[in-house]
Amino acid sequence: MALLDIFYEIFPTFKSEVKYYVSECGRTPGMNELNDIVDRVKEEIRTVPHIRRLLQNIDDNTIEDLFSKIDREIKGSIVTTNESGTVIKKLIEPSWITEQRMPGDVWNYWKRYITYLKRQGRAEQSIHELDKSTLTILELLGDPQSSTPLFKKGVVVGNVQSGKTSNFNGVINRAIDAGYKLVIVLSGIMDDLRSQTQDRIEKDVIGWGTLPIEGPPQNGIKGVGKVNEFGNNDVRQIEAITSMQTDFSRSLLQSNFSFANPKILICKKNHNVLANLLYWISSSIPEGQSKMNIPLLVLDDEADNASLNNLGRKGQQYATKINGHIRALLNLFSRKSYLGYTATPFANILQDQQEKFEGEWKIKYRINGEIIERSFELTGSLFPDDFIYKLTPPSNYVGPKIIFENGYEQEGDKKLPLISTIADFLDYFPEKAKRTDTIPPGLPPSLSDAIDCFILSIALRLSRENLLINSPSYNPHHSMLVHVSKYTNWQNSTADEIKKYLQSVINNISNDEPANPVGIYSHFEKQWNRYFAYEVENIRSFLPPDYFDPTLIAKKYRNEILSLLPKAVEGIEVKAVNSERKEHLSYVVNTQGTGKKYIAVGGNRLSRGFTLEGLTINYFIRDSNYYDALLQMGRWFGYRPGYIDGCRLFISKTTREHYNFITRTITELDELFEVMNKQVPRRTPKDFELRIRKHHGTLKITRPSILKGSKDIKFTFQDETIETYRFLIEDGKLKNSWKQFRELVQFYKNTNNFYDDKERDFYVIKTDVEGLLKFLNSENSFISTESFVLDDIIKYINLANKDGYLKHWTIGIQKTGKGNNLKGEPLDGIQLSIRKGPVKGDGGEKGDYYYNLLNQDSIFVAGGSSTRVISSGKDESINLESEVINEAEEEFRENKTKEIMEQEGMSEVEARRKANAKTLPGWIYRKRRNSNEGLMLVYLIDMKNVLGNDSELSKKVSPEIFDKEKPIPLIGYAFSIPPIAKDPGGEYKANEVSTEDFGAPVVDELETIENTDEPVTL
């Protein structure tokens, strides 16, 4: 029996012990309890006769490795957490999924899929959440056995590279069990992505298809088929019409498939492919019927790309070809459901919602040289009328919020130190480069560094291979992504230069001695110290508390990395993945069990949907001005078990700022989904104004063609907290702002509108809008950012004031910090707040981003990557009565208790204890304030802690800034705006965006080609 089979034999025993613990104690065991369980069961299981027989022919070291693997898997399956998703839907309707309609014995495909995922080592709570989310999504779709026509439309929103495909394929498995007879998967616009999706569905749903082996394609049992083969028993095998090699082509069109058995097709979003589908299905409608009477499920992967109608209100008379073909396809069926999946739902939300296409949809076909024309009717738009479901990634997901700033961080939050901000690429890849420009020879030093990092990351992973290799979730592949230009000739040239550099490294490693102080091994030691040493040693301190990975064991270069460099560089392939060279990434494992090592130079083919296996190093300088395109290009998001500390991201300062802003935008969108989910009564997506923050500079939400039909969108600050967190450190500004601030405070201190709130440790000023504006219009040091524009805030407050809102303002000045004491009126005795300045070299080179920003540009970011000026969420309670505060806190803890009990299976006592430990967010107080009551919080920040501890930085200002008796502080503001039912926000036209193309998604370029009148040849 293979070692993996023994693992599956004994692993359930450990899981059952954990379940027993949960039932007895009413909570999930902590790490100490898990250690006790594993140690105890490990001893007991050796005494079981048949287990002892299985182990008797295996040496002790191998047995210990097996138990170590079980230890990691059991902890990983318990410690990884996964919160429930969020759904926006119609009023609750009676569920069609009942025990009578769907008894337990009909879930054959689903049960097989779940068993397969468990064998892969998927965490227990992630599987539990997958079970809930897929059942909810299926329930929101139409009943395939309905006796009346139906059409359901929804969108599932997940994070980039977060595992949407697991949910996607889970829904397909459930849909087959429920009775859907035809499943059409629309998978991107590139062959690579379609083939990758086909392969995944063959593994997760079908159980048969092209095997992942080198050489000519061979079919066989794969994935779920190894759990249970369907077709030879009472369960019908779904028939796959397409394959990894073949889309729905003319040859398949002529195969005359029967609809007696359930079928699945995985197709590109290509107008010829869709036209073939339309011809096939329309030709299959039985005589005397107007529509197909079998239930259809269309799953649209990357649903914001190519599928939507780019013609806005013109869509009542016209539609883009792919959009029209999809709607024509749906209209051929009386019972159908359309389900889109995307990580960037901006276009789906903002698309035109018109329902009726006025006219005929005509397609020309060429058959045996003769041109014929067929007419089709279209359904309404693909707007998700029925529901939006927001997936929540598990705790081991590495997404934008853990890498980039989002403005919602809590004090003490850290960002992963994976980013290197670069600028030297501009000499090689100018920002305004044209296709015809001369391409300079060689590589930017930063790209050479990135290639070195890739080699080191491979060596790091090899050093942990003994911990990872027997894990069902082990990934043997290694990838590096290089994204330098949208032009193929630039990509090809870059790939050629990378090959030259790589070959020189390989030659040097082969010929040099490790002891040579100026040789290649010494060079790599410097690169290790520069990019990896600190991060590998300290990675756990940067990860969230619920991120569990026991394989992240620190490594030393001399002891464990150096000797692996020859093996690390062995077999690295450089591929230019574009339409010109037509090179592909084929992630297969050879007969020795070794995976692929790719440096992939992209290319639109790598910018959306496609997964680069084992991706560690990203050299990304191809910027885009579209939110959705930038997010989709972020192939570095995802899961990195055992090697998150070996990942690096090389990007420009501008691109980093863009990702910061987009991360804040998607964080706000997530929060909006949460608010909409809790709205009573429930509404449909159409009933809400879905707001997406507009960038004040060059970034655009999505391609302008999508926004042509969208309505006016308000910029708003209602029910928000907005903070100053970026400051320009200039001596004159600091002094003038402090002088004017003190004068204003002194004025109020001589009135009855000033008092000392000793309970909350704030000085409080009561004023009106006119008084507030005196503070806002005086000198200040903070600078506008994408998420804080003072002019917009002032404009919004004035609009609100005209409508009778935000007339009364409370200004709270924090009294107690941990910095120096102020002396002298009007704020004598205040302890300044501390927001530590960046330390040079803290966190290696990556940690110097904020230091360089301050040293070179004089910009201080309060809280560093946490971008916070507020000390605590409870600060937002200072103008509320004690009873109201207590009510807000109790309601929050009660809701959290229920949520924890439901999601984690804890007892009420344990759940309450965990809920009480949660940080109290500011919004629970903000929502309790009257729409007339605005709040501005003021934090006086000790400049000694910002600059004074660094001799170089402290020279930026005069010594009196640090005076012990009368220090001059940095003044930070935070605005807490209550909910306002009739939002007075200013408006802008959604289509008032530049149409200049700075890297638009490939869809625009593609659809120009596809909107031709050339007949489809059959």
mmCIF file of C-alpha atoms in Angstrom, residues 486-631:
data_model
loop_
_atom_site.group_PDB
_atom_site.id
_atom_site.type_symbol
_atom_site.label_atom_id
_atom_site.label_comp_id
_atom_site.label_asym_id
_atom_site.label_seq_id
_atom_site.Cartn_x
_atom_site.Cartn_y
_atom_site.Cartn_z
ATOM 1 C CA LYS A 486 1.561 45.177 -24.279
ATOM 2 C CA TYR A 487 3.655 44.971 -27.471
ATOM 3 C CA THR A 488 4.671 41.469 -28.527
ATOM 4 C CA ASN A 489 7.997 42.546 -30.030
ATOM 5 C CA TRP A 490 8.990 44.111 -26.691
ATOM 6 C CA GLN A 491 7.914 40.939 -24.891
ATOM 7 C CA ASN A 492 9.916 38.752 -27.270
ATOM 8 C CA SER A 493 13.015 40.897 -26.972
ATOM 9 C CA THR A 494 12.772 40.832 -23.185
ATOM 10 C CA ALA A 495 12.414 37.048 -23.191
ATOM 11 C CA ASP A 496 15.550 36.744 -25.331
ATOM 12 C CA GLU A 497 17.543 38.992 -22.989
ATOM 13 C CA ILE A 498 16.338 36.977 -19.980
ATOM 14 C CA LYS A 499 17.561 33.777 -21.646
ATOM 15 C CA LYS A 500 21.012 35.321 -22.107
ATOM 16 C CA TYR A 501 21.211 36.439 -18.488
ATOM 17 C CA LEU A 502 19.908 33.122 -17.190
ATOM 18 C CA GLN A 503 22.414 31.149 -19.236
ATOM 19 C CA SER A 504 25.280 33.228 -17.851
ATOM 20 C CA VAL A 505 24.068 32.513 -14.306
ATOM 21 C CA ILE A 506 23.809 28.778 -15.037
ATOM 22 C CA ASN A 507 27.319 28.742 -16.497
ATOM 23 C CA ASN A 508 28.762 30.566 -13.498
ATOM 24 C CA ILE A 509 27.032 28.259 -11.004
ATOM 25 C CA SER A 510 28.417 25.251 -12.882
ATOM 26 C CA ASN A 511 31.979 26.555 -13.005
ATOM 27 C CA ASP A 512 32.423 28.560 -9.818
ATOM 28 C CA GLU A 513 33.456 27.472 -6.336
ATOM 29 C CA PRO A 514 31.139 28.269 -3.379
ATOM 30 C CA ALA A 515 34.105 29.645 -1.420
ATOM 31 C CA ASN A 516 35.007 32.243 -4.075
ATOM 32 C CA PRO A 517 34.455 35.623 -2.318
ATOM 33 C CA VAL A 518 33.709 37.424 -5.600
ATOM 34 C CA GLY A 519 31.974 34.580 -7.415
ATOM 35 C CA ILE A 520 28.346 33.749 -8.215
ATOM 36 C CA TYR A 521 27.652 32.076 -4.862
ATOM 37 C CA SER A 522 28.822 35.195 -3.037
ATOM 38 C CA HIS A 523 26.602 37.278 -5.350
ATOM 39 C CA PHE A 524 23.590 35.171 -4.451
ATOM 40 C CA GLU A 525 24.403 35.473 -0.754
ATOM 41 C CA LYS A 526 24.185 39.257 -1.111
ATOM 42 C CA GLN A 527 20.875 38.904 -2.949
ATOM 43 C CA TRP A 528 19.598 36.575 -0.216
ATOM 44 C CA ASN A 529 20.528 39.091 2.481
ATOM 45 C CA ARG A 530 18.981 41.902 0.466
ATOM 46 C CA TYR A 531 15.675 40.282 -0.452
ATOM 47 C CA PHE A 532 15.053 37.217 1.720
ATOM 48 C CA ALA A 533 17.000 36.937 4.973
ATOM 49 C CA TYR A 534 14.850 39.254 7.090
ATOM 50 C CA GLU A 535 11.544 38.146 5.558
ATOM 51 C CA VAL A 536 12.220 34.411 5.886
ATOM 52 C CA GLU A 537 13.264 34.883 9.499
ATOM 53 C CA ASN A 538 10.343 37.139 10.459
ATOM 54 C CA ILE A 539 7.473 36.254 8.092
ATOM 55 C CA ARG A 540 5.170 35.032 10.856
ATOM 56 C CA SER A 541 5.130 38.479 12.477
ATOM 57 C CA PHE A 542 3.628 39.933 9.271
ATOM 58 C CA LEU A 543 0.906 37.320 8.793
ATOM 59 C CA PRO A 544 -2.597 37.663 10.264
ATOM 60 C CA PRO A 545 -3.193 35.755 13.519
ATOM 61 C CA ASP A 546 -5.426 33.191 11.792
ATOM 62 C CA TYR A 547 -2.934 32.446 9.002
ATOM 63 C CA PHE A 548 -1.565 28.994 9.782
ATOM 64 C CA ASP A 549 1.338 27.375 7.969
ATOM 65 C CA PRO A 550 3.656 25.129 10.012
ATOM 66 C CA THR A 551 6.051 24.665 7.082
ATOM 67 C CA LEU A 552 7.335 28.254 7.166
ATOM 68 C CA ILE A 553 10.563 27.278 8.864
ATOM 69 C CA ALA A 554 13.395 29.829 8.773
ATOM 70 C CA LYS A 555 16.385 28.982 6.577
ATOM 71 C CA LYS A 556 19.984 30.204 6.385
ATOM 72 C CA TYR A 557 21.795 30.807 3.114
ATOM 73 C CA ARG A 558 25.122 29.153 3.935
ATOM 74 C CA ASN A 559 23.603 26.134 5.679
ATOM 75 C CA GLU A 560 20.581 25.326 3.529
ATOM 76 C CA ILE A 561 20.222 27.443 0.369
ATOM 77 C CA LEU A 562 23.675 27.653 -1.237
ATOM 78 C CA SER A 563 24.010 23.925 -1.963
ATOM 79 C CA LEU A 564 20.600 23.867 -3.709
ATOM 80 C CA LEU A 565 21.373 26.570 -6.298
ATOM 81 C CA PRO A 566 22.612 24.119 -8.985
ATOM 82 C CA LYS A 567 19.378 22.146 -8.684
ATOM 83 C CA ALA A 568 17.349 25.368 -8.567
ATOM 84 C CA VAL A 569 18.587 26.641 -11.954
ATOM 85 C CA GLU A 570 18.205 23.245 -13.603
ATOM 86 C CA GLY A 571 15.468 23.145 -16.247
ATOM 87 C CA ILE A 572 14.232 26.757 -16.085
ATOM 88 C CA GLU A 573 12.377 27.616 -19.296
ATOM 89 C CA VAL A 574 11.775 31.161 -20.556
ATOM 90 C CA LYS A 575 8.533 31.590 -22.524
ATOM 91 C CA ALA A 576 7.131 34.595 -24.355
ATOM 92 C CA VAL A 577 3.425 33.857 -24.047
ATOM 93 C CA ASN A 578 1.810 35.854 -26.835
ATOM 94 C CA SER A 579 0.077 35.476 -30.177
ATOM 95 C CA GLU A 580 3.285 35.902 -32.171
ATOM 96 C CA ARG A 581 5.489 33.212 -30.658
ATOM 97 C CA LYS A 582 2.547 31.004 -29.602
ATOM 98 C CA GLU A 583 4.512 29.516 -26.714
ATOM 99 C CA HIS A 584 2.444 27.860 -23.995
ATOM 100 C CA LEU A 585 2.815 26.980 -20.342
ATOM 101 C CA SER A 586 2.131 23.282 -19.828
ATOM 102 C CA TYR A 587 2.154 22.369 -16.153
ATOM 103 C CA VAL A 588 2.864 18.638 -16.275
ATOM 104 C CA VAL A 589 5.024 16.536 -13.967
ATOM 105 C CA ASN A 590 7.697 14.366 -15.584
ATOM 106 C CA THR A 591 8.375 10.712 -14.780
ATOM 107 C CA GLN A 592 10.816 11.741 -12.034
ATOM 108 C CA GLY A 593 8.054 13.700 -10.302
ATOM 109 C CA THR A 594 9.627 17.059 -11.128
ATOM 110 C CA GLY A 595 7.407 19.987 -12.020
ATOM 111 C CA LYS A 596 7.983 22.831 -14.454
ATOM 112 C CA LYS A 597 10.056 25.964 -13.903
ATOM 113 C CA TYR A 598 8.864 28.851 -16.055
ATOM 114 C CA ILE A 599 9.799 32.487 -16.497
ATOM 115 C CA ALA A 600 6.731 33.671 -18.406
ATOM 116 C CA VAL A 601 6.884 36.985 -20.271
ATOM 117 C CA GLY A 602 3.371 38.308 -20.946
ATOM 118 C CA GLY A 603 1.136 39.253 -22.668
ATOM 119 C CA ASN A 604 -2.611 39.650 -22.421
ATOM 120 C CA ARG A 605 -2.758 35.872 -22.258
ATOM 121 C CA LEU A 606 -1.380 36.060 -18.726
ATOM 122 C CA SER A 607 -3.329 39.095 -17.541
ATOM 123 C CA ARG A 608 -6.715 37.574 -16.752
ATOM 124 C CA GLY A 609 -7.959 34.289 -15.386
ATOM 125 C CA PHE A 610 -4.968 32.134 -16.239
ATOM 126 C CA THR A 611 -3.264 30.586 -13.200
ATOM 127 C CA LEU A 612 0.527 30.452 -13.101
ATOM 128 C CA GLU A 613 1.296 27.452 -10.905
ATOM 129 C CA GLY A 614 3.692 28.035 -8.034
ATOM 130 C CA LEU A 615 4.043 31.732 -8.821
ATOM 131 C CA THR A 616 6.641 33.428 -6.628
ATOM 132 C CA ILE A 617 8.300 36.354 -8.421
ATOM 133 C CA ASN A 618 6.446 39.073 -10.308
ATOM 134 C CA TYR A 619 8.147 41.792 -12.307
ATOM 135 C CA PHE A 620 5.211 44.011 -13.155
ATOM 136 C CA ILE A 621 5.724 47.378 -14.835
ATOM 137 C CA ARG A 622 2.918 47.285 -17.373
ATOM 138 C CA ASP A 623 0.500 49.691 -15.755
ATOM 139 C CA SER A 624 -3.145 50.173 -16.678
ATOM 140 C CA ASN A 625 -5.593 52.935 -15.908
ATOM 141 C CA TYR A 626 -8.532 50.610 -15.340
ATOM 142 C CA TYR A 627 -9.431 49.212 -11.905
ATOM 143 C CA ASP A 628 -10.551 45.854 -13.277
ATOM 144 C CA ALA A 629 -7.571 45.387 -15.616
ATOM 145 C CA LEU A 630 -5.067 46.160 -12.848
ATOM 146 C CA LEU A 631 -6.705 43.762 -10.412
#
